[in-house]
Every structure is written in structure tokens, then in C-alpha cells.
PDB file of C-alpha atoms in Angstrom:
ATOM      1  CA  MET A1122       0.000   0.000   0.000  1.00 65.00           C
ATOM      2  CA  HIS A1123       1.286   3.475  -0.885  1.00 70.00           C
ATOM      3  CA  PRO A1124       2.093   5.505   2.275  1.00 65.00           C
ATOM      4  CA  ALA A1125      -0.243   8.314   1.145  1.00 69.00           C
ATOM      5  CA  SER A1126      -3.230   5.971   0.757  1.00 86.00           C
ATOM      6  CA  ILE A1127      -6.274   6.459   2.975  1.00 91.00           C
ATOM      7  CA  GLN A1128      -6.941   3.762   5.571  1.00 91.00           C
ATOM      8  CA  GLY A1129     -10.002   2.859   7.639  1.00 91.00           C
ATOM      9  CA  ALA A1130     -13.763   2.686   7.205  1.00 92.00           C
ATOM     10  CA  TYR A1131     -14.342   6.294   6.121  1.00 95.00           C
ATOM     11  CA  VAL A1132     -12.639   9.187   4.387  1.00 96.00           C
ATOM     12  CA  THR A1133     -12.486  12.786   5.542  1.00 97.00           C
ATOM     13  CA  LEU A1134     -12.376  15.903   3.413  1.00 97.00           C
ATOM     14  CA  GLU A1135      -8.867  16.514   4.743  1.00 96.00           C
ATOM     15  CA  ASP A1136      -7.835  13.064   3.440  1.00 95.00           C
ATOM     16  CA  LEU A1137      -9.031  13.919  -0.057  1.00 96.00           C
ATOM     17  CA  LEU A1138      -7.468  17.384   0.024  1.00 95.00           C
ATOM     18  CA  ARG A1139      -4.076  15.946   0.980  1.00 93.00           C
ATOM     19  CA  LEU A1140      -4.155  13.814  -2.161  1.00 92.00           C
ATOM     20  CA  ARG A1141      -3.785  16.969  -4.264  1.00 91.00           C
ATOM     21  CA  LEU A1142      -0.090  17.291  -3.471  1.00 84.00           C
ATOM     22  CA  THR A1143       0.440  13.545  -3.912  1.00 81.00           C
ATOM     23  CA  ALA A1144      -1.302  13.544  -7.286  1.00 77.00           C
ATOM     24  CA  ARG A1145       0.640  16.633  -8.366  1.00 73.00           C
ATOM     25  CA  THR A1146       4.028  15.085  -7.574  1.00 68.00           C
ATOM     26  CA  ALA A1147       3.178  11.697  -9.092  1.00 65.00           C
ATOM     27  CA  GLU A1148       4.643  11.176 -12.537  1.00 59.00           C
ATOM     28  CA  ARG A1149       1.905  11.666 -15.102  1.00 62.00           C
ATOM     29  CA  GLU A1150       3.206   8.893 -17.365  1.00 57.00           C
ATOM     30  CA  LEU A1151       3.267   6.342 -14.543  1.00 57.00           C
ATOM     31  CA  PHE A1152      -0.199   7.397 -13.435  1.00 62.00           C
ATOM     32  CA  ASP A1153      -1.528   6.991 -16.984  1.00 65.00           C
ATOM     33  CA  ALA A1154       0.258   3.698 -17.501  1.00 60.00           C
ATOM     34  CA  ARG A1155      -1.237   2.291 -14.288  1.00 63.00           C
ATOM     35  CA  LEU A1156      -4.705   3.130 -15.599  1.00 68.00           C
ATOM     36  CA  GLY A1157      -3.905   1.922 -19.100  1.00 59.00           C
ATOM     37  CA  ALA A1158      -4.541   5.484 -20.217  1.00 54.00           C
ATOM     38  CA  SER A1159      -1.512   6.104 -22.387  1.00 43.00           C
ATOM     39  CA  GLY A1160      -2.104   6.961 -26.015  1.00 40.00           C
ATOM     40  CA  ALA A1161      -4.347   9.307 -27.928  1.00 40.00           C
ATOM     41  CA  ARG A1162      -7.145  11.217 -26.265  1.00 44.00           C
ATOM     42  CA  LEU A1163     -10.505  11.972 -27.748  1.00 42.00           C
ATOM     43  CA  SER A1164     -11.209  15.493 -28.961  1.00 42.00           C
ATOM     44  CA  ARG A1165     -14.146  17.407 -27.549  1.00 39.00           C
ATOM     45  CA  PHE A1166     -15.821  17.258 -30.962  1.00 40.00           C
ATOM     46  CA  ARG A1167     -16.291  14.418 -33.411  1.00 40.00           C
ATOM     47  CA  GLY A1168     -14.605  14.999 -36.785  1.00 37.00           C
ATOM     48  CA  ARG A1169     -12.101  17.859 -36.841  1.00 38.00           C
ATOM     49  CA  GLY A1170     -11.618  18.046 -33.060  1.00 49.00           C
ATOM     50  CA  ILE A1171     -10.063  21.543 -33.305  1.00 58.00           C
ATOM     51  CA  GLU A1172     -10.862  25.119 -32.343  1.00 58.00           C
ATOM     52  CA  PHE A1173     -10.572  28.389 -34.294  1.00 67.00           C
ATOM     53  CA  THR A1174      -7.434  30.446 -33.566  1.00 69.00           C
ATOM     54  CA  GLU A1175      -7.008  33.216 -36.167  1.00 79.00           C
ATOM     55  CA  VAL A1176      -7.320  34.316 -39.810  1.00 87.00           C
ATOM     56  CA  ARG A1177      -4.120  34.752 -41.828  1.00 87.00           C
ATOM     57  CA  SER A1178      -3.000  35.006 -45.454  1.00 89.00           C
ATOM     58  CA  TYR A1179      -3.470  31.850 -47.477  1.00 86.00           C
ATOM     59  CA  GLN A1180      -0.292  29.806 -47.930  1.00 83.00           C
ATOM     60  CA  PRO A1181       0.411  26.994 -50.424  1.00 80.00           C
ATOM     61  CA  GLY A1182      -0.706  23.697 -48.896  1.00 74.00           C
ATOM     62  CA  ASP A1183      -3.494  25.198 -46.759  1.00 80.00           C
ATOM     63  CA  ASP A1184      -6.841  23.414 -46.892  1.00 80.00           C
ATOM     64  CA  VAL A1185      -9.008  25.340 -49.364  1.00 83.00           C
ATOM     65  CA  ARG A1186     -12.048  24.386 -47.299  1.00 83.00           C
ATOM     66  CA  SER A1187     -10.731  26.690 -44.552  1.00 85.00           C
ATOM     67  CA  ILE A1188     -10.627  29.814 -46.746  1.00 90.00           C
ATOM     68  CA  ASP A1189     -12.470  32.714 -45.112  1.00 91.00           C
ATOM     69  CA  TRP A1190     -14.351  34.087 -48.111  1.00 92.00           C
ATOM     70  CA  LYS A1191     -15.600  37.220 -46.371  1.00 91.00           C
ATOM     71  CA  VAL A1192     -12.096  38.330 -45.378  1.00 90.00           C
ATOM     72  CA  THR A1193     -10.773  37.294 -48.804  1.00 91.00           C
ATOM     73  CA  ALA A1194     -13.361  39.469 -50.541  1.00 92.00           C
ATOM     74  CA  ARG A1195     -12.735  42.420 -48.227  1.00 90.00           C
ATOM     75  CA  ARG A1196      -8.934  42.353 -48.536  1.00 90.00           C
ATOM     76  CA  MET A1197      -8.828  41.137 -52.144  1.00 91.00           C
ATOM     77  CA  THR A1198      -6.257  38.423 -51.275  1.00 91.00           C
ATOM     78  CA  PRO A1199      -6.906  34.841 -50.109  1.00 92.00           C
ATOM     79  CA  HIS A1200      -7.141  34.378 -46.343  1.00 90.00           C
ATOM     80  CA  THR A1201      -7.680  31.190 -44.423  1.00 90.00           C
ATOM     81  CA  LYS A1202      -8.919  30.280 -40.971  1.00 86.00           C
ATOM     82  CA  VAL A1203      -6.336  28.677 -38.681  1.00 79.00           C
ATOM     83  CA  TYR A1204      -7.338  25.989 -36.206  1.00 70.00           C
ATOM     84  CA  THR A1205      -5.463  24.319 -33.403  1.00 60.00           C
ATOM     85  CA  GLU A1206      -6.153  20.967 -31.807  1.00 54.00           C
ATOM     86  CA  GLU A1207      -8.533  21.175 -28.874  1.00 53.00           C
ATOM     87  CA  ARG A1208      -6.799  19.271 -26.071  1.00 57.00           C
ATOM     88  CA  GLU A1209      -8.990  20.183 -23.118  1.00 67.00           C
ATOM     89  CA  ARG A1210     -11.885  17.834 -22.498  1.00 81.00           C
ATOM     90  CA  PRO A1211     -14.378  17.397 -19.681  1.00 93.00           C
ATOM     91  CA  GLU A1212     -13.849  14.452 -17.329  1.00 95.00           C
ATOM     92  CA  LEU A1213     -16.835  12.900 -15.549  1.00 96.00           C
ATOM     93  CA  ILE A1214     -16.275  10.576 -12.575  1.00 97.00           C
ATOM     94  CA  ILE A1215     -19.177   8.270 -11.699  1.00 97.00           C
ATOM     95  CA  LEU A1216     -18.538   7.006  -8.162  1.00 97.00           C
ATOM     96  CA  ASP A1217     -20.429   4.188  -6.445  1.00 96.00           C
ATOM     97  CA  GLN A1218     -20.910   4.795  -2.712  1.00 95.00           C
ATOM     98  CA  THR A1219     -23.808   2.402  -2.144  1.00 92.00           C
ATOM     99  CA  ARG A1220     -23.970  -0.290   0.513  1.00 89.00           C
ATOM    100  CA  ASN A1221     -22.330  -2.965  -1.656  1.00 89.00           C
ATOM    101  CA  MET A1222     -19.145  -0.909  -1.415  1.00 93.00           C
ATOM    102  CA  PHE A1223     -19.277  -0.881   2.398  1.00 92.00           C
ATOM    103  CA  PHE A1224     -17.137  -4.010   2.670  1.00 90.00           C
ATOM    104  CA  GLY A1225     -13.500  -4.808   3.285  1.00 89.00           C
ATOM    105  CA  THR A1226     -11.293  -7.345   5.023  1.00 86.00           C
ATOM    106  CA  GLY A1227      -7.988  -5.475   5.119  1.00 82.00           C
ATOM    107  CA  THR A1228      -7.077  -2.003   6.298  1.00 88.00           C
ATOM    108  CA  ARG A1229      -9.873  -0.215   4.465  1.00 93.00           C
ATOM    109  CA  LEU A1230     -13.252  -0.701   2.792  1.00 94.00           C
ATOM    110  CA  LYS A1231     -13.980  -0.774  -0.935  1.00 96.00           C
ATOM    111  CA  SER A1232     -15.889   2.490  -0.527  1.00 96.00           C
ATOM    112  CA  VAL A1233     -12.691   4.153   0.741  1.00 96.00           C
ATOM    113  CA  THR A1234     -10.589   2.807  -2.123  1.00 96.00           C
ATOM    114  CA  ALA A1235     -13.202   4.054  -4.592  1.00 97.00           C
ATOM    115  CA  ALA A1236     -13.380   7.511  -2.972  1.00 97.00           C
ATOM    116  CA  GLU A1237      -9.592   7.826  -2.996  1.00 96.00           C
ATOM    117  CA  THR A1238      -9.460   6.783  -6.657  1.00 95.00           C
ATOM    118  CA  ALA A1239     -12.082   9.374  -7.600  1.00 97.00           C
ATOM    119  CA  ALA A1240     -10.209  12.128  -5.753  1.00 96.00           C
ATOM    120  CA  LEU A1241      -6.888  11.220  -7.380  1.00 94.00           C
ATOM    121  CA  LEU A1242      -8.493  11.334 -10.827  1.00 94.00           C
ATOM    122  CA  ALA A1243     -10.089  14.690 -10.062  1.00 95.00           C
ATOM    123  CA  TRP A1244      -6.805  16.246  -8.903  1.00 94.00           C
ATOM    124  CA  GLN A1245      -4.870  14.817 -11.849  1.00 90.00           C
ATOM    125  CA  TYR A1246      -7.268  16.099 -14.476  1.00 91.00           C
ATOM    126  CA  LEU A1247      -7.695  19.499 -12.837  1.00 92.00           C
ATOM    127  CA  ALA A1248      -3.888  19.901 -12.869  1.00 89.00           C
ATOM    128  CA  ARG A1249      -3.906  19.123 -16.598  1.00 86.00           C
ATOM    129  CA  GLY A1250      -6.376  21.921 -17.271  1.00 87.00           C
ATOM    130  CA  ASP A1251      -9.385  19.677 -17.939  1.00 90.00           C
ATOM    131  CA  ARG A1252     -12.876  20.311 -16.661  1.00 92.00           C
ATOM    132  CA  VAL A1253     -13.738  17.918 -13.830  1.00 95.00           C
ATOM    133  CA  GLY A1254     -17.142  16.834 -12.552  1.00 95.00           C
ATOM    134  CA  GLY A1255     -18.833  13.809 -11.119  1.00 96.00           C
ATOM    135  CA  MET A1256     -21.910  11.832 -10.220  1.00 96.00           C
ATOM    136  CA  ILE A1257     -21.970  10.267  -6.755  1.00 96.00           C
ATOM    137  CA  LEU A1258     -24.309   7.289  -6.261  1.00 93.00           C
ATOM    138  CA  SER A1259     -25.531   6.785  -2.701  1.00 90.00           C
ATOM    139  CA  GLU A1260     -28.482   5.417  -0.740  1.00 84.00           C
ATOM    140  CA  GLN A1261     -29.578   8.992  -0.015  1.00 83.00           C
ATOM    141  CA  GLY A1262     -29.786   9.856  -3.715  1.00 84.00           C
ATOM    142  CA  ASN A1263     -27.351  10.874  -6.432  1.00 89.00           C
ATOM    143  CA  THR A1264     -25.301  14.052  -6.335  1.00 92.00           C
ATOM    144  CA  LEU A1265     -24.290  15.675  -9.618  1.00 93.00           C
ATOM    145  CA  VAL A1266     -21.383  18.089 -10.038  1.00 93.00           C
ATOM    146  CA  LYS A1267     -21.106  19.405 -13.604  1.00 92.00           C
ATOM    147  CA  PRO A1268     -17.602  19.394 -15.118  1.00 93.00           C
ATOM    148  CA  LYS A1269     -15.837  22.729 -14.617  1.00 92.00           C
ATOM    149  CA  ARG A1270     -12.239  23.865 -14.779  1.00 90.00           C
ATOM    150  CA  ARG A1271     -12.282  25.518 -11.380  1.00 92.00           C
ATOM    151  CA  LEU A1272     -10.860  24.549  -8.009  1.00 94.00           C
ATOM    152  CA  ALA A1273     -14.152  25.463  -6.335  1.00 94.00           C
ATOM    153  CA  ALA A1274     -16.013  22.886  -8.442  1.00 94.00           C
ATOM    154  CA  THR A1275     -13.489  20.181  -7.567  1.00 96.00           C
ATOM    155  CA  LEU A1276     -13.825  21.035  -3.879  1.00 96.00           C
ATOM    156  CA  HIS A1277     -17.597  20.744  -4.246  1.00 96.00           C
ATOM    157  CA  LEU A1278     -17.103  17.289  -5.777  1.00 97.00           C
ATOM    158  CA  LEU A1279     -14.803  16.190  -2.927  1.00 97.00           C
ATOM    159  CA  ARG A1280     -17.322  17.386  -0.330  1.00 97.00           C
ATOM    160  CA  ALA A1281     -20.038  15.350  -2.058  1.00 96.00           C
ATOM    161  CA  ILE A1282     -17.774  12.277  -2.080  1.00 97.00           C
ATOM    162  CA  THR A1283     -17.025  12.724   1.630  1.00 97.00           C
ATOM    163  CA  ALA A1284     -20.696  13.149   2.549  1.00 96.00           C
ATOM    164  CA  ALA A1285     -21.770  10.035   0.627  1.00 95.00           C
ATOM    165  CA  ASN A1286     -18.911   7.982   2.038  1.00 96.00           C
ATOM    166  CA  ARG A1287     -19.553   8.959   5.643  1.00 95.00           C
ATOM    167  CA  ALA A1288     -23.288   8.249   5.274  1.00 93.00           C
ATOM    168  CA  LEU A1289     -22.575   4.558   4.631  1.00 91.00           C
ATOM    169  CA  HIS A1290     -23.265   2.088   7.422  1.00 83.00           C
ATOM    170  CA  ALA A1291     -24.162  -1.581   7.825  1.00 67.00           C
ATOM    171  CA  ARG A1292     -27.881  -0.977   8.449  1.00 67.00           C
ATOM    172  CA  LEU A1293     -28.640   0.835   5.208  1.00 62.00           C
ATOM    173  CA  ASN A1294     -31.737  -0.553   3.551  1.00 64.00           C
ATOM    174  CA  ASP A1295     -32.825   2.224   1.184  1.00 63.00           C
ATOM    175  CA  PRO A1296     -32.764   1.333  -2.513  1.00 63.00           C
ATOM    176  CA  ALA A1297     -30.125   3.190  -4.509  1.00 68.00           C
ATOM    177  CA  MET A1298     -30.411   4.123  -8.158  1.00 75.00           C
ATOM    178  CA  PRO A1299     -29.257   1.152 -10.270  1.00 86.00           C
ATOM    179  CA  LEU A1300     -25.908   1.738 -11.935  1.00 91.00           C
ATOM    180  CA  ALA A1301     -27.489   1.212 -15.360  1.00 91.00           C
ATOM    181  CA  GLN A1302     -29.891   4.095 -14.676  1.00 91.00           C
ATOM    182  CA  ALA A1303     -27.001   6.302 -13.555  1.00 91.00           C
ATOM    183  CA  ILE A1304     -25.178   5.550 -16.818  1.00 93.00           C
ATOM    184  CA  GLU A1305     -28.315   6.509 -18.731  1.00 92.00           C
ATOM    185  CA  GLU A1306     -28.273   9.811 -16.869  1.00 91.00           C
ATOM    186  CA  ALA A1307     -24.604  10.245 -17.811  1.00 92.00           C
ATOM    187  CA  CYS A1308     -25.566   9.838 -21.487  1.00 92.00           C
ATOM    188  CA  ARG A1309     -27.684  12.979 -21.168  1.00 90.00           C
ATOM    189  CA  LEU A1310     -25.056  14.840 -19.178  1.00 88.00           C
ATOM    190  CA  ALA A1311     -22.115  13.883 -21.430  1.00 89.00           C
ATOM    191  CA  PRO A1312     -23.418  13.642 -25.008  1.00 87.00           C
ATOM    192  CA  THR A1313     -19.975  13.737 -26.644  1.00 90.00           C
ATOM    193  CA  GLY A1314     -16.250  14.225 -26.134  1.00 90.00           C
ATOM    194  CA  HIS A1315     -16.020  13.362 -22.425  1.00 93.00           C
ATOM    195  CA  GLY A1316     -13.691  11.108 -20.511  1.00 93.00           C
ATOM    196  CA  ILE A1317     -15.935   8.941 -18.306  1.00 95.00           C
ATOM    197  CA  HIS A1318     -14.633   6.965 -15.319  1.00 96.00           C
ATOM    198  CA  ILE A1319     -17.068   4.575 -13.605  1.00 97.00           C
ATOM    199  CA  ILE A1320     -15.727   3.425 -10.224  1.00 97.00           C
ATOM    200  CA  SER A1321     -17.694   0.566  -8.656  1.00 96.00           C
ATOM    201  CA  ASP A1322     -17.709  -3.100  -7.717  1.00 94.00           C
ATOM    202  CA  PHE A1323     -20.327  -3.520 -10.483  1.00 94.00           C
ATOM    203  CA  ALA A1324     -22.637  -5.650  -8.395  1.00 87.00           C
ATOM    204  CA  ASP A1325     -25.461  -5.041 -10.882  1.00 78.00           C
ATOM    205  CA  ASP A1326     -26.112  -7.590 -13.601  1.00 76.00           C
ATOM    206  CA  SER A1327     -23.660  -6.745 -16.391  1.00 78.00           C
ATOM    207  CA  SER A1328     -26.319  -7.493 -19.011  1.00 83.00           C
ATOM    208  CA  GLU A1329     -28.275  -4.485 -17.702  1.00 89.00           C
ATOM    209  CA  LEU A1330     -25.257  -2.258 -18.287  1.00 93.00           C
ATOM    210  CA  LYS A1331     -24.581  -3.161 -21.913  1.00 93.00           C
ATOM    211  CA  ARG A1332     -27.061  -0.912 -23.693  1.00 94.00           C
ATOM    212  CA  PRO A1333     -26.402   2.285 -21.681  1.00 94.00           C
ATOM    213  CA  LEU A1334     -22.647   1.705 -21.894  1.00 95.00           C
ATOM    214  CA  GLN A1335     -22.866   1.328 -25.665  1.00 95.00           C
ATOM    215  CA  ARG A1336     -24.690   4.657 -25.875  1.00 94.00           C
ATOM    216  CA  LEU A1337     -22.217   6.366 -23.552  1.00 95.00           C
ATOM    217  CA  ALA A1338     -19.107   4.988 -25.290  1.00 94.00           C
ATOM    218  CA  ARG A1339     -20.353   5.867 -28.767  1.00 92.00           C
ATOM    219  CA  HIS A1340     -19.144   9.466 -28.427  1.00 91.00           C
ATOM    220  CA  ASN A1341     -17.038   9.346 -25.240  1.00 94.00           C
ATOM    221  CA  GLN A1342     -14.033   7.478 -23.888  1.00 93.00           C
ATOM    222  CA  VAL A1343     -15.316   5.271 -21.060  1.00 95.00           C
ATOM    223  CA  ARG A1344     -13.314   3.372 -18.456  1.00 95.00           C
ATOM    224  CA  LEU A1345     -14.696   0.919 -15.903  1.00 96.00           C
ATOM    225  CA  ILE A1346     -12.618   0.786 -12.699  1.00 95.00           C
ATOM    226  CA  TYR A1347     -13.541  -2.406 -10.861  1.00 96.00           C
ATOM    227  CA  ILE A1348     -12.906  -2.256  -7.097  1.00 96.00           C
ATOM    228  CA  TYR A1349     -12.767  -5.613  -5.346  1.00 95.00           C
ATOM    229  CA  ASP A1350     -11.579  -7.096  -2.058  1.00 93.00           C
ATOM    230  CA  GLU A1351      -9.052  -9.909  -1.793  1.00 91.00           C
ATOM    231  CA  PHE A1352     -11.598 -11.930   0.175  1.00 91.00           C
ATOM    232  CA  GLU A1353     -13.930 -11.882  -2.839  1.00 90.00           C
ATOM    233  CA  ALA A1354     -11.201 -13.255  -5.088  1.00 90.00           C
ATOM    234  CA  SER A1355      -9.480 -15.793  -2.853  1.00 89.00           C
ATOM    235  CA  PRO A1356     -10.888 -16.175   0.679  1.00 88.00           C
ATOM    236  CA  PRO A1357      -8.851 -17.949   3.377  1.00 89.00           C
ATOM    237  CA  ALA A1358     -10.210 -21.007   5.151  1.00 89.00           C
ATOM    238  CA  GLY A1359     -12.312 -20.205   8.201  1.00 87.00           C
ATOM    239  CA  ARG A1360     -15.657 -19.137   9.627  1.00 88.00           C
ATOM    240  CA  PHE A1361     -16.208 -15.387   9.378  1.00 82.00           C
ATOM    241  CA  PRO A1362     -18.986 -13.341  11.043  1.00 79.00           C
ATOM    242  CA  LEU A1363     -20.839 -10.914   8.765  1.00 73.00           C
ATOM    243  CA  SER A1364     -23.384  -8.198   9.539  1.00 66.00           C
ATOM    244  CA  CYS A1365     -26.436  -7.763   7.319  1.00 63.00           C
ATOM    245  CA  LEU A1366     -28.893  -5.187   8.675  1.00 58.00           C
ATOM    246  CA  ASP A1367     -29.966  -6.654  12.026  1.00 65.00           C
ATOM    247  CA  ALA A1368     -28.799 -10.179  11.209  1.00 69.00           C
ATOM    248  CA  ARG A1369     -25.481 -11.779  12.120  1.00 75.00           C
ATOM    249  CA  LEU A1370     -24.318 -14.398   9.630  1.00 79.00           C
ATOM    250  CA  ILE A1371     -21.436 -16.843   9.506  1.00 84.00           C
ATOM    251  CA  PHE A1372     -19.602 -17.155   6.216  1.00 82.00           C
ATOM    252  CA  ASP A1373     -18.049 -20.629   6.148  1.00 86.00           C
ATOM    253  CA  THR A1374     -15.036 -21.177   3.897  1.00 87.00           C
ATOM    254  CA  THR A1375     -13.522 -24.105   5.740  1.00 90.00           C
ATOM    255  CA  SER A1376     -14.076 -26.504   2.851  1.00 90.00           C
ATOM    256  CA  GLU A1377     -11.891 -26.415  -0.234  1.00 91.00           C
ATOM    257  CA  ALA A1378     -14.991 -26.805  -2.405  1.00 91.00           C
ATOM    258  CA  ALA A1379     -16.527 -23.628  -0.927  1.00 90.00           C
ATOM    259  CA  ARG A1380     -13.366 -21.639  -1.604  1.00 91.00           C
ATOM    260  CA  ALA A1381     -13.208 -23.014  -5.133  1.00 92.00           C
ATOM    261  CA  ARG A1382     -16.794 -21.882  -5.779  1.00 92.00           C
ATOM    262  CA  ILE A1383     -16.004 -18.383  -4.545  1.00 91.00           C
ATOM    263  CA  GLY A1384     -12.893 -18.190  -6.704  1.00 91.00           C
ATOM    264  CA  ALA A1385     -14.780 -19.452  -9.733  1.00 93.00           C
ATOM    265  CA  SER A1386     -17.532 -16.894  -9.127  1.00 92.00           C
ATOM    266  CA  PHE A1387     -14.963 -14.098  -8.970  1.00 93.00           C
ATOM    267  CA  ASP A1388     -13.263 -15.278 -12.173  1.00 93.00           C
ATOM    268  CA  ALA A1389     -16.631 -15.417 -13.923  1.00 93.00           C
ATOM    269  CA  ARG A1390     -17.415 -11.900 -12.742  1.00 92.00           C
ATOM    270  CA  VAL A1391     -14.152 -10.498 -14.091  1.00 93.00           C
ATOM    271  CA  THR A1392     -14.595 -12.366 -17.374  1.00 94.00           C
ATOM    272  CA  SER A1393     -18.118 -10.981 -17.698  1.00 94.00           C
ATOM    273  CA  LEU A1394     -16.932  -7.410 -17.121  1.00 94.00           C
ATOM    274  CA  GLN A1395     -14.081  -7.811 -19.600  1.00 94.00           C
ATOM    275  CA  ALA A1396     -16.507  -9.135 -22.204  1.00 94.00           C
ATOM    276  CA  LEU A1397     -18.849  -6.240 -21.450  1.00 94.00           C
ATOM    277  CA  CYS A1398     -16.049  -3.747 -22.080  1.00 94.00           C
ATOM    278  CA  GLN A1399     -15.019  -5.447 -25.313  1.00 94.00           C
ATOM    279  CA  SER A1400     -18.583  -5.398 -26.624  1.00 94.00           C
ATOM    280  CA  THR A1401     -19.168  -1.758 -25.684  1.00 94.00           C
ATOM    281  CA  ASP A1402     -15.750  -0.338 -26.636  1.00 93.00           C
ATOM    282  CA  CYS A1403     -14.932   0.589 -23.030  1.00 94.00           C
ATOM    283  CA  ARG A1404     -11.662   0.149 -21.158  1.00 93.00           C
ATOM    284  CA  PHE A1405     -11.424  -2.104 -18.115  1.00 94.00           C
ATOM    285  CA  PHE A1406      -9.186  -1.716 -15.090  1.00 93.00           C
ATOM    286  CA  SER A1407      -9.329  -3.749 -11.887  1.00 92.00           C
ATOM    287  CA  LEU A1408      -8.058  -2.353  -8.600  1.00 93.00           C
ATOM    288  CA  PRO A1409      -7.679  -4.577  -5.512  1.00 92.00           C
ATOM    289  CA  ASN A1410      -8.909  -2.984  -2.320  1.00 90.00           C
ATOM    290  CA  HIS A1411      -5.469  -2.852  -0.690  1.00 85.00           C
ATOM    291  CA  THR A1412      -3.759  -1.080  -3.593  1.00 88.00           C
ATOM    292  CA  SER A1413      -3.917   2.444  -4.979  1.00 87.00           C
ATOM    293  CA  LEU A1414      -3.535   4.323  -8.236  1.00 85.00           C
ATOM    294  CA  LEU A1415      -0.481   5.809  -6.546  1.00 77.00           C
ATOM    295  CA  GLY A1416       1.140   2.373  -6.557  1.00 71.00           C
ATOM    296  CA  GLY A1417       1.246  -0.674  -4.328  1.00 56.00           C
ATOM    297  CA  SER A1418       1.245  -4.434  -4.418  1.00 45.00           C
ATOM    298  CA  SER A1419      -1.284  -6.392  -6.445  1.00 38.00           C
ATOM    299  CA  ILE A1420      -2.719  -9.715  -5.369  1.00 33.00           C
ATOM    300  CA  LYS A1421      -2.376 -12.941  -7.215  1.00 33.00           C
ATOM    301  CA  GLY A1422      -5.199 -13.315  -9.685  1.00 34.00           C
ATOM    302  CA  ALA A1423      -5.729  -9.584 -10.302  1.00 37.00           C
ATOM    303  CA  ARG A1424      -6.982  -8.770 -13.770  1.00 38.00           C
ATOM    304  CA  HIS A1425      -6.034  -5.711 -15.788  1.00 36.00           C
ATOM    305  CA  VAL A1426      -7.184  -5.176 -19.345  1.00 34.00           C
ATOM    306  CA  ALA A1427      -6.737  -1.764 -20.948  1.00 31.00           C
TER     307      ALA A1427
END
């Protein structure tokens, strides 16, 4: 685990604010490589993906389609419009802070890992000059922060993340908006040219996610960041007490057959998510609960497909 990573059952706003310096000093290339994000970025617009800069005299080799005919007629010499590549793009972080994320067997819960990941992404993209926003899914309802290139907007996003994270507890029983519905909402919010990061354990049926993801990825670059706990991938042998609302349950993994079933279920889940990403043109990244985008060890059996 990276020394700057957040530990425990909850995050604080101070925790997320401290990540700004850590994200700023982290090497951009290593950060991108860890996410499988190296390579070309989408433009804000489909097609040319450029913005107008100036009008100047026509030069041999210029695209005749860019000739400014009004200026040409006024000055009686050919003039052309000059464009430059538009590099800034809005980044939307969809963060799951529902009760399925309130689980962990190490030094922190999946909800904490997800919140830290969202904050690191926000700080990284703000430092690059991109507009940053988010949608926070919680039992109390979703919170939407529209992408803006301002520190105040990022702080608003971090406060929303903190509030949703600290509202989680074992007795939650209110239905949250299904992830598929949240992705549908993102389609309306981000019609084109966005970078979309969906951070969740994707407990919903992946078949329900396919259609909205296809719509979202048609004009945006979408990445699924799958947060999971080591116990879900390869549980040790034993009898473990679990809390579920007012009930106390015993999770028995003493038999080798039980552990094999759990491992097979995890493998099937990862395979299903990878297939979902391949069919919807999304990127897939898996992040074990005890690691961080800042770096750290990865457990045996971790999957990573860019």
C-alpha cells in the first residue's frame, strides 16, 4: 500500500485534500500507464476536433475548405482560418458509494478505495487543465457536479464524495439508483467528447449495463474501474462473522470446495466485465482494495485489461 493511501472505514475531506499534493508530484506517465490510459485522447468534438485560432493570409498547402471568403473578398487576397487541436476535455467521474461498497477485510473498505481513486483522478485532471465533474451514487440519492475547470467545483465534488462515504453504514436498507440508470443519466449529461470513469464493484447484472454503456461509449471514452476485495477473489479457510442489517451471519469457507466456488464466481465476474467492455468499446481496469492508483502491491489473480 502506498504511504499516502487512505486507511479505515471512512474518508475525511482533509484526506481527499491531501491527495492533491500527492497527485501533483506523481509522474503523469506512470499514473496513466497504471490506468492503461496512455495513447491518444478523444477530442471534444467528433470529426475535426479543433478550435478556431485566427485568420491569416493563405499559404500553399493550406486546406481550401478553410478559406475565409468574407475576409478574402474584403482584402482582395486569399485568407484562411487557422485551427489548433482542442486538447482540453471534460472528465466525468461516476462514483459508487452504495452499501455494496461498504465491505472490506484489510485495512480499508472498498468504498474508501473508490473515494480515494475518484479524488486522485479529479486532482490529476484538474492539474492538466481539464474540466472535472462527477456523479456520486448513494443510498440517499445521487449528487451531480457538472464538469468545470475551477478549483471550487473540484472542492464541491470532494465534499459530495465525503458526505456520501460517511453516510454509509451496515444498516442501510434504502434502494439506490441502479448503476445502469445512472449511466443513462450520464448519457444525457455527457453527449460527446467526455472522458468517463465509472468506479464501482459492479454488483449489478452486467447485461443491464450493456445498452447504456454502448450509448455512452459511442461518443465518449469510457473506463470501468472495478474495485474488489481480496476476500472476494481468494478467501482464506475459516468461519467469518458478517453483519447484514440486524442479522449476524457466519460465512463458512472451511471446505476447499466452498473456496473453489467463490474463486470461480470471482473469475466469472471479471470475465463478464471484460466481455462487457469489449462489446461496448470501453476500457477495463481492476483495482484490488489494498492497492492504490499511486502504486502498491497487487494480489495474485488480479486482472487488468486496458
